[in-house]
Coordinates of C-alpha atoms and ligand atoms in Angstrom, one line a residue:
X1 CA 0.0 0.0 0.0
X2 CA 1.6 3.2 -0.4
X3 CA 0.0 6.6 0.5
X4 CA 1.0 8.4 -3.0
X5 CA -2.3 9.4 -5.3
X6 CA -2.1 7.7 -8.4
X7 CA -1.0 10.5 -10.5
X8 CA 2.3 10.6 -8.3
X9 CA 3.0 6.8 -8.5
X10 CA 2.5 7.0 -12.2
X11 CA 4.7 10.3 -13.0
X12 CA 7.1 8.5 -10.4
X13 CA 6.9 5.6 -13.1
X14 CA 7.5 7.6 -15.8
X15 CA 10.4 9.4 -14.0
X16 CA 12.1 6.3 -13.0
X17 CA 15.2 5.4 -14.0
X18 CA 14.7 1.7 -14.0
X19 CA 12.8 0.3 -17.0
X20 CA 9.1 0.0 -15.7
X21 CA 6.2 -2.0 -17.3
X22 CA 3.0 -1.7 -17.3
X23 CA 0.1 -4.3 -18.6
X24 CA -3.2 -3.6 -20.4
X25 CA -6.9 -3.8 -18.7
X26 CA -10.2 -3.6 -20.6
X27 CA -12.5 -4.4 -17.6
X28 CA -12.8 -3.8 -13.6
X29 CA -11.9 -7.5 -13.2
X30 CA -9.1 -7.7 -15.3
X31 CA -7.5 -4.5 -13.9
X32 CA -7.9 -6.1 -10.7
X33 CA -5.7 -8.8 -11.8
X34 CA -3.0 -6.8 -13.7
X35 CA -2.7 -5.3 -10.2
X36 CA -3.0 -8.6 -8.2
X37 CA 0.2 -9.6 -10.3
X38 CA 2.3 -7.1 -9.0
X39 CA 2.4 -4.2 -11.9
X40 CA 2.7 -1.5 -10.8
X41 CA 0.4 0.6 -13.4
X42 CA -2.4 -0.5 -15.9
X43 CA -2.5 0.1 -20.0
X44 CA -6.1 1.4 -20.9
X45 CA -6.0 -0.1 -24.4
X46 CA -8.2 1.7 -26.8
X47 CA -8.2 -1.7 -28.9
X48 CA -8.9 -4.2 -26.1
X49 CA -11.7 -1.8 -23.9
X50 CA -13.5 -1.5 -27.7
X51 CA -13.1 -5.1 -28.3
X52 CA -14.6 -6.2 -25.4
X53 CA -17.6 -4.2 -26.3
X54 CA -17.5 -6.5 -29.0
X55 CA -16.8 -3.2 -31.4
X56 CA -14.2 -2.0 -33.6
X57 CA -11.2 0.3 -32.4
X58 CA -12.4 3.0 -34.5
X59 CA -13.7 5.0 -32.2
X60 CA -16.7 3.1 -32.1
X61 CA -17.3 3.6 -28.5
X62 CA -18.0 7.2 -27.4
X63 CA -15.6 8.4 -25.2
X64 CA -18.1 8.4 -22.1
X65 CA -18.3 4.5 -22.7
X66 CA -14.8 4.2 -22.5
X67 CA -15.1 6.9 -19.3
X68 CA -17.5 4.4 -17.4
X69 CA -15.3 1.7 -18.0
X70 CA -12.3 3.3 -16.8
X71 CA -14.4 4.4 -13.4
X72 CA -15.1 0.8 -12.6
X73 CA -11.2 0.0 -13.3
X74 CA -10.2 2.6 -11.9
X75 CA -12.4 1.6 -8.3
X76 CA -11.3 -2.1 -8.9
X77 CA -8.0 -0.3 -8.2
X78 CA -4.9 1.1 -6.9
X79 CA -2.4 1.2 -9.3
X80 CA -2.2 4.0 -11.8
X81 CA -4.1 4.3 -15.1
X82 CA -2.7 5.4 -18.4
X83 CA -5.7 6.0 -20.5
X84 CA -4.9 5.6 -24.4
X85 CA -6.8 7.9 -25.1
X86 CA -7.1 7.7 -29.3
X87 CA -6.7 11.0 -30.7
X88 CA -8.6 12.7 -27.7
X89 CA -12.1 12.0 -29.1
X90 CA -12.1 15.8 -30.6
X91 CA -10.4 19.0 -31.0
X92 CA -8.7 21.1 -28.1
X93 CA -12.2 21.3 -26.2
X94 CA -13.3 18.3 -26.3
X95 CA -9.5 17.1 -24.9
X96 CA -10.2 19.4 -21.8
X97 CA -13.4 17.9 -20.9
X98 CA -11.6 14.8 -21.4
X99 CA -8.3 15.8 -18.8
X100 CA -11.1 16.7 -16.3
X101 CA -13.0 13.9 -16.6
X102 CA -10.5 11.7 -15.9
X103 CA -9.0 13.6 -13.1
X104 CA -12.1 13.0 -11.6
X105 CA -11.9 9.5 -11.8
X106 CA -8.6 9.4 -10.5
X107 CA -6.9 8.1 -13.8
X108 CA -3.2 9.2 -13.7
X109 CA -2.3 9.7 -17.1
X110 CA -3.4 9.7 -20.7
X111 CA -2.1 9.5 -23.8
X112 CA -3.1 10.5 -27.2
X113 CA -1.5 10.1 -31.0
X114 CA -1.4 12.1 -33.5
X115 CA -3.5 10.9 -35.8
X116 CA -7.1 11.9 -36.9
X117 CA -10.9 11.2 -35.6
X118 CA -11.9 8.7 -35.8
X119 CA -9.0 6.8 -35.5
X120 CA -7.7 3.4 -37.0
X121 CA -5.9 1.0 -35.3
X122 CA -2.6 1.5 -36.0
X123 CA -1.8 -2.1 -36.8
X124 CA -5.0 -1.9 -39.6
X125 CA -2.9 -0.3 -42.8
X126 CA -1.0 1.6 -40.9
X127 CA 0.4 3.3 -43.4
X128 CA -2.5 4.9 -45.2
X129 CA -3.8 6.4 -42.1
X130 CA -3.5 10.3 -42.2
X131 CA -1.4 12.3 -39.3
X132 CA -2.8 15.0 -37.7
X133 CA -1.4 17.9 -38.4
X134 CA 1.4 18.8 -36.1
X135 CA 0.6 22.5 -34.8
X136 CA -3.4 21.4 -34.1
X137 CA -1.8 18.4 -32.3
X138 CA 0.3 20.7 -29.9
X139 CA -2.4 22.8 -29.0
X140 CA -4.6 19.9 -27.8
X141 CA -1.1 19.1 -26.0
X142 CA -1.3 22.3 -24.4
X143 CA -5.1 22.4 -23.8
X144 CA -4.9 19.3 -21.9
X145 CA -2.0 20.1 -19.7
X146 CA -4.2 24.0 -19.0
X147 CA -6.7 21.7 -18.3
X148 CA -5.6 19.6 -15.4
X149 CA -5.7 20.7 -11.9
X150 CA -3.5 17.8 -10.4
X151 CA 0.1 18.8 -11.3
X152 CA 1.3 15.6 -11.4
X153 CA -1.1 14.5 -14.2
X154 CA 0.7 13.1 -17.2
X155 CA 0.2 13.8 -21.0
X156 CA 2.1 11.2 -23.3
X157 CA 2.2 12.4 -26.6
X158 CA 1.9 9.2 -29.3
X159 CA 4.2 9.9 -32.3
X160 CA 2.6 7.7 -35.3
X161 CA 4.8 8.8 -37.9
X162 CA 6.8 5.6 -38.6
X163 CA 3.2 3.7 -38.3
X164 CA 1.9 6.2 -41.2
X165 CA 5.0 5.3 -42.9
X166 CA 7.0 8.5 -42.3
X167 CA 10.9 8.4 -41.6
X168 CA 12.7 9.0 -38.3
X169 CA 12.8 12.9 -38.7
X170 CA 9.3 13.3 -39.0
X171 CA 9.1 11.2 -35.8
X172 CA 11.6 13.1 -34.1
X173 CA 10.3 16.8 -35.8
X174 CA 6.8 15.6 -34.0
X175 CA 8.1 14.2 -31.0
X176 CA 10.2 17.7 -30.3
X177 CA 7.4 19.7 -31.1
X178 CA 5.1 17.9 -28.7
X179 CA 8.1 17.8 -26.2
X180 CA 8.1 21.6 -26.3
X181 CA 4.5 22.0 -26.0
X182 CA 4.2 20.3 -22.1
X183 CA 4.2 16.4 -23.3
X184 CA 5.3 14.7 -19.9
X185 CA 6.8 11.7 -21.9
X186 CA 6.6 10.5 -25.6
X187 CA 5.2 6.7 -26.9
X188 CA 7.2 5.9 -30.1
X189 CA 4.7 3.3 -32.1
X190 CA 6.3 0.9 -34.6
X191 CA 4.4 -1.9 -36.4
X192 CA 7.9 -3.9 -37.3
X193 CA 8.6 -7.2 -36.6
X194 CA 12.2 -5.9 -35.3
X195 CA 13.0 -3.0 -32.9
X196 CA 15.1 -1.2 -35.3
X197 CA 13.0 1.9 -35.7
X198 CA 12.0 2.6 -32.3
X199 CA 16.2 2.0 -31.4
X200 CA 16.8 4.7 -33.9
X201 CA 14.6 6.8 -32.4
X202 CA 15.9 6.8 -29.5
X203 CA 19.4 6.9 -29.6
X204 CA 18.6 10.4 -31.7
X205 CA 16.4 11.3 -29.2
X206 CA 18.2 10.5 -26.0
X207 CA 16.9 11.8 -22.4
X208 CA 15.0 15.1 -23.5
X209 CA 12.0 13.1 -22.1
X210 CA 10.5 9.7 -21.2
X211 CA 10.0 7.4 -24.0
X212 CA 7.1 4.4 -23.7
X213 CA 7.1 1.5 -26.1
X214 CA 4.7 -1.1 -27.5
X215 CA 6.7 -4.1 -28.1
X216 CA 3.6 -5.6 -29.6
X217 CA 4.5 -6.4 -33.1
X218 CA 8.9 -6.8 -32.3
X219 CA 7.3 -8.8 -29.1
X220 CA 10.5 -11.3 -29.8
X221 CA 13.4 -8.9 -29.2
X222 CA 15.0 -9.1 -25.8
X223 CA 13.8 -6.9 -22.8
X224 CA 17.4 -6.0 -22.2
X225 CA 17.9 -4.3 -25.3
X226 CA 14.6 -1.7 -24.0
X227 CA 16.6 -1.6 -20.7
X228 CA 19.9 -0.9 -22.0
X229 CA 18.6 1.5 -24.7
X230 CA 17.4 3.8 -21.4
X231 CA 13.3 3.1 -22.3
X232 CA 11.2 4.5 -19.4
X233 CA 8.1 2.3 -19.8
X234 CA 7.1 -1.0 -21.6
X235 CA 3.1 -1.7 -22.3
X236 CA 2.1 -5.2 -22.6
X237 CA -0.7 -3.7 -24.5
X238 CA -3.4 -6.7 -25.4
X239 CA -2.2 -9.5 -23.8
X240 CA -4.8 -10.0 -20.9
X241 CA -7.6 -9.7 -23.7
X242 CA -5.7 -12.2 -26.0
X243 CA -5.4 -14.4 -23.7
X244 CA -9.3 -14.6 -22.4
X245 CA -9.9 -14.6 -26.0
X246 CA -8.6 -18.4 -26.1
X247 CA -9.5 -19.7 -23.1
X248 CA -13.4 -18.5 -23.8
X249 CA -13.3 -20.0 -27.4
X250 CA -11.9 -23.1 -26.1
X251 CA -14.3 -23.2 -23.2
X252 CA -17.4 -22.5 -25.2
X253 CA -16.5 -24.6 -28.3
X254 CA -15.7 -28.0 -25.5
X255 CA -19.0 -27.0 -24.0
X256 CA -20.9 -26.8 -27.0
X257 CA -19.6 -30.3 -28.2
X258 CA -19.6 -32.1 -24.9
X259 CA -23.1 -31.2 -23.6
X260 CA -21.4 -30.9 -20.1
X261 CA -18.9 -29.7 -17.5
X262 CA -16.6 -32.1 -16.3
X263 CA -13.9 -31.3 -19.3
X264 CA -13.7 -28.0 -18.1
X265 CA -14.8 -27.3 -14.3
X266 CA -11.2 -28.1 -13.5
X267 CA -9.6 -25.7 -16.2
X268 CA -11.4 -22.9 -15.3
X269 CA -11.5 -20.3 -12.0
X270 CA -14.3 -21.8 -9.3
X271 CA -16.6 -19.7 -8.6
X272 CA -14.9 -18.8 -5.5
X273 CA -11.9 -17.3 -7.1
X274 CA -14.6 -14.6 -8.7
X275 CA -16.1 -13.9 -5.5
X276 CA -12.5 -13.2 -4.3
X277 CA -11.7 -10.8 -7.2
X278 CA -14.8 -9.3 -6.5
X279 CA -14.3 -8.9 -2.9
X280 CA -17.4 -10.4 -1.9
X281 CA -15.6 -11.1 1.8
X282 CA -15.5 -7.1 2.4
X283 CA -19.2 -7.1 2.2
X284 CA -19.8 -9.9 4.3
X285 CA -17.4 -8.4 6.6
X286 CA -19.4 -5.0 6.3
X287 CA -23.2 -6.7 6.2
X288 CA -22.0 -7.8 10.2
X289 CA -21.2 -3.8 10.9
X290 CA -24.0 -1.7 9.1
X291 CA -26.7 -4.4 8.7
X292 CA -29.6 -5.0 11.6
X293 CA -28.3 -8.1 13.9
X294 CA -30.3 -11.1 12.3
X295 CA -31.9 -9.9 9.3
X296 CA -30.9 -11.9 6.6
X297 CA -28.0 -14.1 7.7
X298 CA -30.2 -16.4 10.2
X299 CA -31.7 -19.9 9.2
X300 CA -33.4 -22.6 11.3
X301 CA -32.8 -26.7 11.2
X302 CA -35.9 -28.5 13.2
X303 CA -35.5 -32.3 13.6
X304 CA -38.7 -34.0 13.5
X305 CA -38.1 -37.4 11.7
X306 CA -39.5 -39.1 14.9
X307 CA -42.9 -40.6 15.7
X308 CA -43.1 -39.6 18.9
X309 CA -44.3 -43.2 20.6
X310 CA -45.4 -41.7 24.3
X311 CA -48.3 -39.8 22.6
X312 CA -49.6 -43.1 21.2
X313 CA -52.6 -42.8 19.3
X314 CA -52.1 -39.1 18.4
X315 CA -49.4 -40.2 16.2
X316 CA -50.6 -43.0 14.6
X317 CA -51.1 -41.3 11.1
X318 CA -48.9 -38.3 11.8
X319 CA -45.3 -37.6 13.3
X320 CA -45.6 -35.8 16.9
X321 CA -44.4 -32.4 15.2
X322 CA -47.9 -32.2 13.9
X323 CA -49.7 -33.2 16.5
X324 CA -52.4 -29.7 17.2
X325 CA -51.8 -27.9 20.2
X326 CA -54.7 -25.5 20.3
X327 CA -56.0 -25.8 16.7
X328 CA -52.6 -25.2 15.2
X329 CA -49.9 -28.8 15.0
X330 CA -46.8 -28.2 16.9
X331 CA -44.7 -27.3 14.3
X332 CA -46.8 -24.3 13.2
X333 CA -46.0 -22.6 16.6
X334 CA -42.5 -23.5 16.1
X335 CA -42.4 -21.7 12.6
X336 CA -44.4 -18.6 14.0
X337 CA -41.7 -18.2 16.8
X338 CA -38.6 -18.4 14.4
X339 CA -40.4 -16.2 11.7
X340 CA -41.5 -13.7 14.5
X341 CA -37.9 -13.3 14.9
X342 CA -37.2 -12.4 11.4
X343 CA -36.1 -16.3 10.5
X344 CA -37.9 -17.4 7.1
X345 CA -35.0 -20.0 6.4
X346 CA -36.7 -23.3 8.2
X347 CA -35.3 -26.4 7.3
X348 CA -37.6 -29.0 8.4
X349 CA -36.4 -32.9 8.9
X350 CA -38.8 -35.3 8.7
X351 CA -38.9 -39.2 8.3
X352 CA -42.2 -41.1 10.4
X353 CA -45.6 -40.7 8.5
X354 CA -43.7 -37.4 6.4
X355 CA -46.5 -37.2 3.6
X356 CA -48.4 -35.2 6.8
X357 CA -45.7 -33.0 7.0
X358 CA -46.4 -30.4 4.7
X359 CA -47.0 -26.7 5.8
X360 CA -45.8 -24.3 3.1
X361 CA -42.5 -22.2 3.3
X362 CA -40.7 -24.0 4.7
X363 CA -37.4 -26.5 3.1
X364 CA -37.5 -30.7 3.6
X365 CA -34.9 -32.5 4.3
X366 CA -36.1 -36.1 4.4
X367 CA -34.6 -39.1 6.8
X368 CA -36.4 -42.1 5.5
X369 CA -34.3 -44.4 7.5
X370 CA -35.4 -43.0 10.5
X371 CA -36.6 -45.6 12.1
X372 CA -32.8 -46.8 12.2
X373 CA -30.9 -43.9 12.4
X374 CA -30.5 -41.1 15.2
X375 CA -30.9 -37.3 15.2
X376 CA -27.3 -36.4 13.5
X377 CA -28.2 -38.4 10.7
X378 CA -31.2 -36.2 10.6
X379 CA -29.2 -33.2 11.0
X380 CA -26.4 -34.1 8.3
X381 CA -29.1 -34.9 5.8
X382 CA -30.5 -31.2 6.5
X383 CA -27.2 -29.4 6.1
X384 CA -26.2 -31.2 3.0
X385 CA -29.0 -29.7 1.7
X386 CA -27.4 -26.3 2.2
X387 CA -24.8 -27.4 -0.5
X388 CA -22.1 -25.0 1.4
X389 CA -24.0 -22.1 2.1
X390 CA -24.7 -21.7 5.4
X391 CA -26.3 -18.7 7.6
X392 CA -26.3 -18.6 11.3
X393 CA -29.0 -21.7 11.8
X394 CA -30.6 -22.3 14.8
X395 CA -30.8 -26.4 15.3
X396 CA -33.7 -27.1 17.5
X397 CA -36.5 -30.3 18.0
X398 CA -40.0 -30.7 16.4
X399 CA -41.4 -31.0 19.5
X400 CA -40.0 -28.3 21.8
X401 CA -42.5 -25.2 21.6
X402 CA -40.5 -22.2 22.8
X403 CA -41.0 -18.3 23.3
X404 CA -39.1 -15.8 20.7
X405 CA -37.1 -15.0 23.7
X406 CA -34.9 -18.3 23.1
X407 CA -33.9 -17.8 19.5
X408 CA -33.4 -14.0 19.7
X409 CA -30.5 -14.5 22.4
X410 CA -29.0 -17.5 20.6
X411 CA -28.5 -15.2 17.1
X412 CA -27.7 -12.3 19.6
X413 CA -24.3 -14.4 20.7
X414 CA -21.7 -14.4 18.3
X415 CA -20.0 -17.6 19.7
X416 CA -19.9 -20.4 16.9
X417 CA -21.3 -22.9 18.7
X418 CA -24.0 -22.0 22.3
X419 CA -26.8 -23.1 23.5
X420 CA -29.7 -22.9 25.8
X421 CA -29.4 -24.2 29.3
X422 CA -32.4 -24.1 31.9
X423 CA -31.0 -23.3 35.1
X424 CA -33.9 -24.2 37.0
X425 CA -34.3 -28.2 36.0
X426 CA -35.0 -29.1 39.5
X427 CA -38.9 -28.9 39.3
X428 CA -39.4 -30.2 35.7
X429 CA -40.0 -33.8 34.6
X430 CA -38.6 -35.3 31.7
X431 CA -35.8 -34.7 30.3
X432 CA -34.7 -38.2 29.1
X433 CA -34.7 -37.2 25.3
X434 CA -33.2 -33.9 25.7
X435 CA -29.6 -34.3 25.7
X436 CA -29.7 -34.1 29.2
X437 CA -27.7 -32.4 32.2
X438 CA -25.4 -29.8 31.7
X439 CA -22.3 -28.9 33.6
X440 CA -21.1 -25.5 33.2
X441 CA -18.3 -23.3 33.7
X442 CA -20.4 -21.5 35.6
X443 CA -23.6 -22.0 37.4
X444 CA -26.6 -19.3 37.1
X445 CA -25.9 -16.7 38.8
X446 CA -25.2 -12.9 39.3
X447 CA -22.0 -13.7 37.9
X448 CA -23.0 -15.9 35.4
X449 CA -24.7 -12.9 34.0
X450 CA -21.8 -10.4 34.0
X451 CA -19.3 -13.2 32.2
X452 CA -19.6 -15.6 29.9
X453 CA -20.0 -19.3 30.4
X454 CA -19.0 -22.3 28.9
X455 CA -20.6 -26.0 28.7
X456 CA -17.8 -28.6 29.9
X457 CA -20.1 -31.5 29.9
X458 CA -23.4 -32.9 28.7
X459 CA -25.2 -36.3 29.6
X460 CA -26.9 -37.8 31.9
X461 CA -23.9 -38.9 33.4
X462 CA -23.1 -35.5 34.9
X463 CA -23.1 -36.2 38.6
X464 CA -25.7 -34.7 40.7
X465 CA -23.7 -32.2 42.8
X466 CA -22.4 -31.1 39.3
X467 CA -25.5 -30.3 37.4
X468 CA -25.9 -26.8 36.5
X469 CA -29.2 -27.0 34.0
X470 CA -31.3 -28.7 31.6
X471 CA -30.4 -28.5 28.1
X472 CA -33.3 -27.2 26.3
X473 CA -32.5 -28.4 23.0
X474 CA -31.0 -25.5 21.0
X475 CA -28.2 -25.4 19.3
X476 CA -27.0 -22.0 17.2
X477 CA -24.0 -22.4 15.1
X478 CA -22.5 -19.8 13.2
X479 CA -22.8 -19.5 9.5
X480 CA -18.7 -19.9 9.6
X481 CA -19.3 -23.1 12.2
X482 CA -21.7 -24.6 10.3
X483 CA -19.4 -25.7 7.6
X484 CA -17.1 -27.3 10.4
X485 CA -19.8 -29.3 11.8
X486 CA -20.8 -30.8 8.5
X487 CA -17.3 -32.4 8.6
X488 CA -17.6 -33.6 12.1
X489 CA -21.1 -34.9 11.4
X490 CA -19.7 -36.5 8.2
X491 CA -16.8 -37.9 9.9
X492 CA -18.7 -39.4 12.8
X493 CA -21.4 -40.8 10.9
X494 CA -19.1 -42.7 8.4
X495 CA -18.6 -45.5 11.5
X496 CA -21.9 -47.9 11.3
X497 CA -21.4 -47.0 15.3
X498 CA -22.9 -43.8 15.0
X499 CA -25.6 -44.5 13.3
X500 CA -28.1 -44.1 16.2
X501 CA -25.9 -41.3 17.9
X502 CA -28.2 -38.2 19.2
X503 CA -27.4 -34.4 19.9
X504 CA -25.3 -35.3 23.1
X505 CA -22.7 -37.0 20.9
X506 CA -22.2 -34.3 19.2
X507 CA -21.5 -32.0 22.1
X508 CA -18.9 -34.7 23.0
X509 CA -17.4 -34.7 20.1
X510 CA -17.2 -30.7 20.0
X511 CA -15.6 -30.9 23.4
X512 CA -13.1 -32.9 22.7
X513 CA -12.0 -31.2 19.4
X514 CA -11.7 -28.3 22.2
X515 CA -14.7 -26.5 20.7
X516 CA -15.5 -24.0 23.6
X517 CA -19.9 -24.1 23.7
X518 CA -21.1 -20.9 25.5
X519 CA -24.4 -21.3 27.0
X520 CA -27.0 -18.7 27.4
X521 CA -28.8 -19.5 31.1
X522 CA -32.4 -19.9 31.1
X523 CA -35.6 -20.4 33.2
X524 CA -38.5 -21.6 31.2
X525 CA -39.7 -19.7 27.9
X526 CA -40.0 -23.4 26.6
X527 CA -41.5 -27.0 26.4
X528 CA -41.0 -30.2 25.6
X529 CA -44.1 -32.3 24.6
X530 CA -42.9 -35.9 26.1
X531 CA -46.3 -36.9 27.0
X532 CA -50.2 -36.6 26.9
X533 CA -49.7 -34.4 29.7
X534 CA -47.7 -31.8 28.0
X535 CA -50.1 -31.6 25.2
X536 CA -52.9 -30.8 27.6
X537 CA -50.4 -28.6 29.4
X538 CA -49.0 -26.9 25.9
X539 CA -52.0 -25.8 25.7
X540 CA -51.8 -23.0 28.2
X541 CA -47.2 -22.3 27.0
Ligands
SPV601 C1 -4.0 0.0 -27.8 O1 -3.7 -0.9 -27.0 O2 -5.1 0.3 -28.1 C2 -2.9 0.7 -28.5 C3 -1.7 0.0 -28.8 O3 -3.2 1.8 -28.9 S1 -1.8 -0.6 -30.4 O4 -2.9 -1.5 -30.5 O5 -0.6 -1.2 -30.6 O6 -2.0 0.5 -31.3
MG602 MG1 -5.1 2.3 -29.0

């Protein structure tokens, strides 16, 4: 990073007394990766910004095309930009506009050749292409360096006299001439296979000012020969272009003959690599500053694959999740409390009698083995279904009915993994399928409140004196977390062993990868419907 605007770093470029190089950009994206590279300035190509248009470099483009373009490279970036800026899309005027248009998009430098509107590529007959004449060029010199307000803005004047087919005094008449009128540096343009005439040029020319080459066409001769012969500045004019050029054709034709992906996927960026370019992780970084806490980034996994045996006949054609609790099943007052918190994301697991699950909005994962699996089978099957895109998600039971309270201050923690413990256990029933007792860090308290606490153990093989709560059956994980745990769930459920294994496993297996699990204390805001009783009693949660 340096502290310089761009219009120092590029005059400081141009000053050197190193050869520098600079490459070409037509785009935000590839200016981005000119940069990325390690150049330390970008080409704005005239040919290569028209081309990808998909139009001629003739001018084709107006020169607030090109403008827009150059702001998003020119954002993408921090490296100086030499514009080529044609023939300065007009007379004096019109180049004025230009200078303080660009100075107002932070591009450092432009430069312009002496040839006339609308120009020709100069590799396109060079030599029947008409010079401007010499005195109108040097005035638009002039205007252009009136016009800027930043004094370190450049002006390279482009001599196209040996391109027109001219000798080396008319290239050195020109060059002098636009030397004298304020050009900061001058671009010598040959279309030979060799280097002879830009050589010439400058070993007549010497150090009266800067002198830029494009060793498009003499691309073979050695860079030490630029370097000894005291150049200030090589462009790699169309390279990055070129070079897209061939990957897309053979991309597109392999697609178009193979009908699919798998000859290519591995060739090509992933995905991921554009996001990176494109800084997608600054935003995410930026949605967790300016964005309200649990908008958009919160998701919710209920397991209900299970029949739910204790509440015999009410389950006999449905699973227990659907079971009504005052005219509305179980898992309708579970979706009202997560989407009164802002959580539309609901992934719902279900496996016993699931052709009765079916409210709307909300996503199915299905268990069909249910009957032989356990509830991190149910839980992996629900995340794969997230295909690596994960939010802060919420993992909670089908047939716990809770108050807002409980999700709101699990998305409120930031921890990756914490849960829900009720401190006050003593008085309640059942908790055989809930995970069981926690032991804690620290037990509810005053202090608990001012610090945080951590879970150290879960089962029902926490020792009475040791028991700080009742784990209610949440379980938030981060949106960075959740990726982790899909490995741990895949990991532990590739041994048959596992098979069966529940929530509390899981917990084990996060404490002894030396996961820390905050928990959030508790008493009440929730119920679990383990019995005839509950459902009776729900009624009145
Ligand atoms: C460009 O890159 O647009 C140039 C260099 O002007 S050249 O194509 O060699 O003329
Ligand atoms: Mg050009």
């Amino acid at each position: 990073m340096t502290n310089q605007t761009k219009t120092q770093q590029f005059k400081n470029l141009l000053l050197s007394d190193q050869l520098e190089f600079i490459c070409e950009a037509h785009n935000g994206l590839s200016a981005k990766i000119v940069e990325e590279a390690g150049f330390k300035g970008i080409w704005g190509s005239g040919l290569t910004i028209s081309a990808q248009f998909g139009v001629r470099d003739n001018n084709e483009a107006s020169w607030t095309q090109v403008l827009d373009n150059l702001e998003f490279m020119s954002d993408a970036t921090q490296i100086p930009i030499l514009l080529d800026g044609d023939t300065g899309y007009g007379n004096f005027n019109n180049m004025q506009r230009l200078i303080r248009k660009l100075e107002q998009r932070h591009i450092a430098a432009v430069c312009i050749e002496d040839k006339l509107f609308p120009k020709t590529n100069s590799f396109l007959k060079g030599d029947a292409q008409p010079m401007a004449d010499m005195d109108e060029f040097c005035g638009k010199i002039k205007a252009g360096k009136d016009a800027q307000t930043d004094d370190d803005f450049c002006i390279i004047a482009r001599v196209e006299a040996f391109i027109c087919g001219w000798g080396l005094a008319e290239a050195l008449r020109r060059a002098e001439a636009y030397h004298q009128a304020g050009a900061d540096g001058i671009l010598i343009h040959s279309a030979l296979a060799i280097p002879d005439e830009i050589l010439a040029f400058k070993r007549e020319w010497g150090n009266r000012s800067p002198v830029v080459i494009v060793p498009t066409k003499y691309y073979s001769t050695p860079t030490e020969i630029f370097r000894q012969s005291g150049f200030s500045m090589v462009i790699w004019a169309n390279h990055l272009l070129r070079s897209a050029v061939t990957t897309m054709q053979k991309t597109a034709q392999t697609l178009m003959e193979n009908q699919h992906l798998l000859a290519i996927e591995d060739r090509i960026a992933p995905v991921s690599e554009v996001f990176r370019l494109q800084g997608a992780a600054e935003l995410q970084e930026a949605e967790k500053r300016y964005l309200p806490q649990n908008a958009e980034n919160m998701a919710a996994i209920v397991l209900a694959a299970s029949r739910g045996d204790e509440l015999g006949e009410l389950t006999e054609d449905k699973p227990k999740t659907m079971v009504p609790i005052q005219g509305m099943p179980i898992l309708s007052h579970i979706v009202d409390a997560y989407n009164a918190v802002g959580v539309k994301n609901i992934t719902v697991v279900r496996g016993y009698k699931k052709e009765a699950v079916t409210l709307p909005n909300l996503t199915y994962a299905d268990n069909d083995d249910f009957a032989s699996t356990g509830e991190l089978d149910s839980l992996l099957k629900a995340l794969r279904t997230k295909k690596g895109t994960f939010q802060d998600t919420i993992i909670s039971y089908g047939d716990v009915l809770f108050n807002q309270y409980i999700p709101q201050t699990l998305f409120h923690a930031p921890e990756d993994f914490v849960i829900s413990v009720d401190s006050q256990w003593e008085g309640r029933t059942s908790y055989s399928r809930l995970g069981g007792f926690a032991e804690c860090t620290t037990p509810n308290s005053r202090k608990a409140f001012h610090s945080k606490v951590y879970l150290t153990k879960l089962g029902h093989d926490v020792t009475e004196g040791s028991i700080h709560g009742v784990w209610m059956g949440f379980l938030k994980v981060s949106s960075k977390a959740c990726e982790q745990l899909q490995e741990i769930l895949e990991h532990l459920l590739a041994d048959p062993a596992n098979r069966k294994a529940g929530m509390s496993e899981l917990f084990q297996e996060l404490l002894r990868r030396n996961h820390s699990i905050r928990v959030l204390y508790t008493v009440g805001h929730w119920l679990d419907i383990n019995s005839l009783e509950d459902v009776v009693q729900a009624g009145e949660f």
